[in-house]
GROMACS .gro file of C-alpha atoms in nm:
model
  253
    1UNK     CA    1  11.824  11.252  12.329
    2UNK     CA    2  12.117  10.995  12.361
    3UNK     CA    3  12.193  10.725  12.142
    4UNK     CA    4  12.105  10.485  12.377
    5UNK     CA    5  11.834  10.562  12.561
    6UNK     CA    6  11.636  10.619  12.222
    7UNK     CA    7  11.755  10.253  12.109
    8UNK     CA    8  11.594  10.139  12.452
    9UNK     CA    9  11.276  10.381  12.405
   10UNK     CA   10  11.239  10.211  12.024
   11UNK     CA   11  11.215   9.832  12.202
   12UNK     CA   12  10.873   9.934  12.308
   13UNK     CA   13  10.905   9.575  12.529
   14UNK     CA   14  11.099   9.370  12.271
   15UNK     CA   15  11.410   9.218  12.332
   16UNK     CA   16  11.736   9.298  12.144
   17UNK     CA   17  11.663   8.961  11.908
   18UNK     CA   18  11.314   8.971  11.820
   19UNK     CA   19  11.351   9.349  11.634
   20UNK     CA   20  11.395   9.361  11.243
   21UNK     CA   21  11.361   9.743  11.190
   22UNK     CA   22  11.537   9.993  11.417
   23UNK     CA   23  11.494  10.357  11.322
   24UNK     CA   24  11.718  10.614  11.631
   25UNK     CA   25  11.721  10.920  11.353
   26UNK     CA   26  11.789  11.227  11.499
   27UNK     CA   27  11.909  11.122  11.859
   28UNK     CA   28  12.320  11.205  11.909
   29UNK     CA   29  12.591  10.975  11.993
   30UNK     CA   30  12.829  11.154  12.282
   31UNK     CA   31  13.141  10.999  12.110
   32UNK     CA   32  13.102  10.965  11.745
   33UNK     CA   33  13.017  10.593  11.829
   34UNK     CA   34  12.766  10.374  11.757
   35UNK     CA   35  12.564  10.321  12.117
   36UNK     CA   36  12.332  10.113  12.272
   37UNK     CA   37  12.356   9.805  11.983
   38UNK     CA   38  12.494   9.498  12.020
   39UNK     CA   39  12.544   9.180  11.910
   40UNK     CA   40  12.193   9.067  11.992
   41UNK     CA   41  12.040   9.277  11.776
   42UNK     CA   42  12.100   8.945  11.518
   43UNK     CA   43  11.747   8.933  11.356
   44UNK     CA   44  11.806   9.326  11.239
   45UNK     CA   45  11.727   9.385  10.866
   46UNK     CA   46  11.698   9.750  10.838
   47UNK     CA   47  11.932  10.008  11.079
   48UNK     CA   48  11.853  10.373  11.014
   49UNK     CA   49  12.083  10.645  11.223
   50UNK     CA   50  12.027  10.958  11.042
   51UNK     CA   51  12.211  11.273  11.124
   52UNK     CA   52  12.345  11.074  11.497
   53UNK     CA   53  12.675  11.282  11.493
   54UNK     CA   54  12.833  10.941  11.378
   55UNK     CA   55  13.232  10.995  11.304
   56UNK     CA   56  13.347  10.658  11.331
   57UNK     CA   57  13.131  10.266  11.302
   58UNK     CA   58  13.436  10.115  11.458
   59UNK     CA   59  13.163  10.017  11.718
   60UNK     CA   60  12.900   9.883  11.526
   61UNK     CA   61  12.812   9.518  11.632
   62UNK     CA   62  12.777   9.241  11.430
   63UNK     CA   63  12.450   9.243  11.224
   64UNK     CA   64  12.472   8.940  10.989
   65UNK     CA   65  12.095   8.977  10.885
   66UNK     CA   66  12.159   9.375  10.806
   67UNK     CA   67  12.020   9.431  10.457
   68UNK     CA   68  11.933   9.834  10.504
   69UNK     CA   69  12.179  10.056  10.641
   70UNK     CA   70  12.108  10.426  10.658
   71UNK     CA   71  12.380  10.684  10.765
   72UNK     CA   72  12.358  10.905  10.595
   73UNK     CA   73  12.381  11.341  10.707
   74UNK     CA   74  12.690  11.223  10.953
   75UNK     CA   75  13.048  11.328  11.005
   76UNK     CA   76  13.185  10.979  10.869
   77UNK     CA   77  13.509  11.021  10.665
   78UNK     CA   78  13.625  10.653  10.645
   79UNK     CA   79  13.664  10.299  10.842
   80UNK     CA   80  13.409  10.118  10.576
   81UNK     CA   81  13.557   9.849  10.589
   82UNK     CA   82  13.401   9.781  10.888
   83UNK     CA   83  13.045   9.718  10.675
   84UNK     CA   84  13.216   9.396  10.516
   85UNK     CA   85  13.327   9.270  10.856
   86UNK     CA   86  13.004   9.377  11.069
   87UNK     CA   87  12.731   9.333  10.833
   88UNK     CA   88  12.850   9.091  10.561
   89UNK     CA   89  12.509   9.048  10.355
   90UNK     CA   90  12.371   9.428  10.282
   91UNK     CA   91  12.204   9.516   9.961
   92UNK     CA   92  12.140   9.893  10.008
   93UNK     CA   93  12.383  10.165  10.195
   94UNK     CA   94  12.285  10.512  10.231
   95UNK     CA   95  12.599  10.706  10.285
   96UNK     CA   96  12.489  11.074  10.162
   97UNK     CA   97  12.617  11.389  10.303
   98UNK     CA   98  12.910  11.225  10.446
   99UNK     CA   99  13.268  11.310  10.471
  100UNK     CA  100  13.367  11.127  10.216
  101UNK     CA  101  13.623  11.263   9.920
  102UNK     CA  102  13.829  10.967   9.813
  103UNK     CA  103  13.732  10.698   9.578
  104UNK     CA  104  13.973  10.502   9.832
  105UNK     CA  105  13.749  10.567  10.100
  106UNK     CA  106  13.506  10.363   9.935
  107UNK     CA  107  13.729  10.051   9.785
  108UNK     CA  108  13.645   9.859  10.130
  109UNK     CA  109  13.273   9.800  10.027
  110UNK     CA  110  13.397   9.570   9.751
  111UNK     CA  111  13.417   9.342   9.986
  112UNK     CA  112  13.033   9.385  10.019
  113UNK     CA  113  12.950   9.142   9.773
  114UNK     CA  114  12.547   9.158   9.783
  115UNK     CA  115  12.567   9.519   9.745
  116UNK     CA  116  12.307   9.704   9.506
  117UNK     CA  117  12.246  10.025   9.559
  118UNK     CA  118  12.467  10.292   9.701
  119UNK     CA  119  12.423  10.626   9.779
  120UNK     CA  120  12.679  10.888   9.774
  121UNK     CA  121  12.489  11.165   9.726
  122UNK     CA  122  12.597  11.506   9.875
  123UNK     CA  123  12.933  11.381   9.967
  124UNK     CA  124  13.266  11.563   9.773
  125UNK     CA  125  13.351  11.230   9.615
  126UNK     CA  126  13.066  11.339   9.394
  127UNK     CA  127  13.303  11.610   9.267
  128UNK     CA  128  13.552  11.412   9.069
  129UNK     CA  129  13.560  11.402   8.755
  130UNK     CA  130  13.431  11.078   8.605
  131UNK     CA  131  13.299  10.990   8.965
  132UNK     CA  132  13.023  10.777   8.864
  133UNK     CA  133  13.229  10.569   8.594
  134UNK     CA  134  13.499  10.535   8.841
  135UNK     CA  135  13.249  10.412   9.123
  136UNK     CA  136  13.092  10.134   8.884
  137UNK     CA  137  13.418  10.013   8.785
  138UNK     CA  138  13.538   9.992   9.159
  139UNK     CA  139  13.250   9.863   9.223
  140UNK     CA  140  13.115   9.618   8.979
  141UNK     CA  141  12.879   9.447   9.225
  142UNK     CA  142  12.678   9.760   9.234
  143UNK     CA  143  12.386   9.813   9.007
  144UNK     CA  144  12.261  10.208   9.129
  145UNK     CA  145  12.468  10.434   9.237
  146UNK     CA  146  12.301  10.795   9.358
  147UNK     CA  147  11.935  10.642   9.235
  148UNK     CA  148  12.072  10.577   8.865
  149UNK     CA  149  12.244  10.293   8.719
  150UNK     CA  150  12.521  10.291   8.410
  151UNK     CA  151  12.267  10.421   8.181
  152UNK     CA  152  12.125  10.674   8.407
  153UNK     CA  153  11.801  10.482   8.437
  154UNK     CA  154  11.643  10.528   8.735
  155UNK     CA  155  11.628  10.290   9.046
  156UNK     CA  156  11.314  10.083   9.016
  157UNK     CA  157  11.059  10.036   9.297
  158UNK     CA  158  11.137   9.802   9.507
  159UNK     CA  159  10.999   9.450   9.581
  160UNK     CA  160  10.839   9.561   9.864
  161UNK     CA  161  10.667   9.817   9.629
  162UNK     CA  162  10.604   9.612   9.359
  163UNK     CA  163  10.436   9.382   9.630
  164UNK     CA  164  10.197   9.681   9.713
  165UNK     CA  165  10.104   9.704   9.395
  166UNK     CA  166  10.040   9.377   9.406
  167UNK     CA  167   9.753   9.403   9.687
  168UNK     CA  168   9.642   9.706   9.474
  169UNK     CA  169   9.582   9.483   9.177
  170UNK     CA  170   9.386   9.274   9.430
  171UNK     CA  171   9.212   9.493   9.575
  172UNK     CA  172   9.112   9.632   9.226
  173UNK     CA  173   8.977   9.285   9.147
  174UNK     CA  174   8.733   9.306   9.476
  175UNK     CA  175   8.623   9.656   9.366
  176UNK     CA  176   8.589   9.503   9.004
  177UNK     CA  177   8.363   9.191   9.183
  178UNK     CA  178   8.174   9.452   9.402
  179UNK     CA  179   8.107   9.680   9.106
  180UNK     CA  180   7.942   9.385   9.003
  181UNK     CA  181   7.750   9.298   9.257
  182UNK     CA  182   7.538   9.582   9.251
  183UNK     CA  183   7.406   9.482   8.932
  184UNK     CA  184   7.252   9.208   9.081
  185UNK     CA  185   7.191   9.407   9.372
  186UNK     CA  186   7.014   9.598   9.139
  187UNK     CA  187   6.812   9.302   8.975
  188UNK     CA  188   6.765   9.181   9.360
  189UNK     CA  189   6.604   9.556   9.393
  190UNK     CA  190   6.394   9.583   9.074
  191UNK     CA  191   6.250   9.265   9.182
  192UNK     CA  192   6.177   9.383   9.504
  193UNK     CA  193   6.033   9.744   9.361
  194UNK     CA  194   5.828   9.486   9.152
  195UNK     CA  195   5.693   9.323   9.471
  196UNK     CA  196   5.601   9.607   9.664
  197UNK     CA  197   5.423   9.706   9.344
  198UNK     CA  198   5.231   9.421   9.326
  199UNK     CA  199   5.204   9.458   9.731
  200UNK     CA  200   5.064   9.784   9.665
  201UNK     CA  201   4.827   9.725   9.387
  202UNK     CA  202   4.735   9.369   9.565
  203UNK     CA  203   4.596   9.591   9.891
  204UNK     CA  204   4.495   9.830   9.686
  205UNK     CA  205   4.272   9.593   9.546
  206UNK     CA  206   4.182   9.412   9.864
  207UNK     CA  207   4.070   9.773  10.002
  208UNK     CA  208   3.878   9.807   9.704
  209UNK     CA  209   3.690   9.501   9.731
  210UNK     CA  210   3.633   9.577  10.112
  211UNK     CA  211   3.462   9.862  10.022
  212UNK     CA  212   3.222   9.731   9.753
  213UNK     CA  213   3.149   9.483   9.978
  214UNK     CA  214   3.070   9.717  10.229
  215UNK     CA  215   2.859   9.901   9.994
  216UNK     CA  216   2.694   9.626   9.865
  217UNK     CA  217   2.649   9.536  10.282
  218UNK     CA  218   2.451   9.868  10.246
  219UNK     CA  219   2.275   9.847   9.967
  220UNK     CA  220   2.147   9.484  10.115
  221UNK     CA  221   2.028   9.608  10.449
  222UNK     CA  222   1.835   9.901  10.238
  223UNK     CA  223   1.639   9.603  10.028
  224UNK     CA  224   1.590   9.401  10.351
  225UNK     CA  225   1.462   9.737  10.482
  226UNK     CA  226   1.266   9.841  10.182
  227UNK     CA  227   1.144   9.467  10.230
  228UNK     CA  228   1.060   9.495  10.561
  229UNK     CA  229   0.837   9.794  10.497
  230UNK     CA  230   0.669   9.649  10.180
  231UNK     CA  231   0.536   9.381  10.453
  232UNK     CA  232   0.450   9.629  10.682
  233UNK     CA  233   0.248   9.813  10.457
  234UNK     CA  234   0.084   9.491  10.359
  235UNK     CA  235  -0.023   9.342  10.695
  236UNK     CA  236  -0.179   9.688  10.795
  237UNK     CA  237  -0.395   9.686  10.437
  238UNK     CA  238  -0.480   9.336  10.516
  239UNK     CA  239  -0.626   9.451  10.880
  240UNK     CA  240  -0.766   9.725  10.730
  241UNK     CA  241  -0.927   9.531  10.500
  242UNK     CA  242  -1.081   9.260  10.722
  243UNK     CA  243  -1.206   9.566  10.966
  244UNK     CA  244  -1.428   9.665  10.642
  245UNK     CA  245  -1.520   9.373  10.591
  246UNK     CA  246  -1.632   9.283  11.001
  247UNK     CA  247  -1.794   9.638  10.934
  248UNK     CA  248  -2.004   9.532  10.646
  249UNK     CA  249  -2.153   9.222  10.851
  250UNK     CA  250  -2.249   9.442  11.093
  251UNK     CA  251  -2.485   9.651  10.890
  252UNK     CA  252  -2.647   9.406  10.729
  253UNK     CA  253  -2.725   9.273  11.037
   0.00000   0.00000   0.00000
């Protein structure tokens, strides 16, 4: 795909001025030449055009807000120079498997006063002897060169990694609070097993009491029966007992 029409496809319905990152890797400029930017790309902080076929960024607009530049995998062999002029305030250029072989070639990005971290990597200037002291002492501005500084310590994360961690640490606090709240989750629960407990042995109970007082329902209706018969019994003695007696009067008689 062209150089242009993937800088187009990557607006996704922004305009030129409201994009900070603009990542065309892999696409191919017809010329050597940077396509398809311009000058109102001015709110662009990070550019990446890996492996574009890029020979030349005599046609790279004016970026003044261009921290990140990555061009790296290209077919440039010089003209960086025009970094100071187009993009006066970058901090990191990626220049790796270039066409560069000159310490020369470099001297321009002195001019690039904010500059931190360069890569070279992959390109012959690697090759020279005492390339890395030579670099630094071109290039005093630059802390890493390749990933490593003078010492051969290795680049640190960056802010924007240190401001991950950040959010890690806070989300590591919320875990910390939620492993706590469980515990009283937990108390919240006991309480609750102890409810249902008390639930259970409270009907329990009630159940029990329902049937004792249905048995002693029962046992009532059996006395009032038992009753009941006891008076029976008595009444029919008590007419027995008077037919006797009318019996009696009648024989004396």
């Amino acid at each position: 795909m062209e150089m242009e029409k993937r800088i187009s496809l990557e607006l996704r319905n922004k305009t030129p001025a409201e994009v900070a990152e603009l990542v065309v890797d892999n696409c191919r400029s017809s010329d050597g030449e940077v396509e398809g930017l311009s000058d109102d790309y001015k709110e662009l902080e990070f550019l990446s055009m890996v492996n574009v076929g890029l020979t030349s960024l005599a046609k790279l607009p004016s970026l003044p807000k261009l921290l990140k530049l990555e061009i790296s995998d290209n077919m440039i062999v010089g003209g960086l120079d025009q970094l100071s002029e187009k993009c006066p305030n970058l901090t990191y250029l990626n220049l790796s498997g270039n066409k560069i072989k000159e310490l020369s070639t470099v001297k321009p990005l002195k001019n690039l006063k904010n500059l931190k971290s360069l890569d070279l990597y992959s390109c012959e200037i690697t090759t020279l002897e005492d390339y890395r002291e030579s670099v630094f002492e071109l290039l005093p501005q630059v802390t890493f060169l390749d990933g490593y500084d003078h010492e051969d310590n290795e680049v640190p994360d960056s802010e924007a990694d240190d401001d991950d961690n950040e959010g890690l640490d806070s989300e590591a606090d919320d875990d910390d609070e939620h492993t706590a709240g469980p515990t009283r989750d937990g108390d919240d629960d006991d309480e609750d097993d102890e409810g249902s407990e008390g639930e259970e042995v409270g009907l329990s109970y009630l159940m029990k009491d329902g049937i004792q007082d249905e048995e002693d329902d029962d046992d009532y209706v059996e006395e009032e029966e038992e009753e009941d018969g006891v008076g029976v019994q008595g009444e029919k003695r008590k007419r027995d007992a008077e037919d006797e007696g009318d019996d009696s009067d009648g024989d004396d008689d």
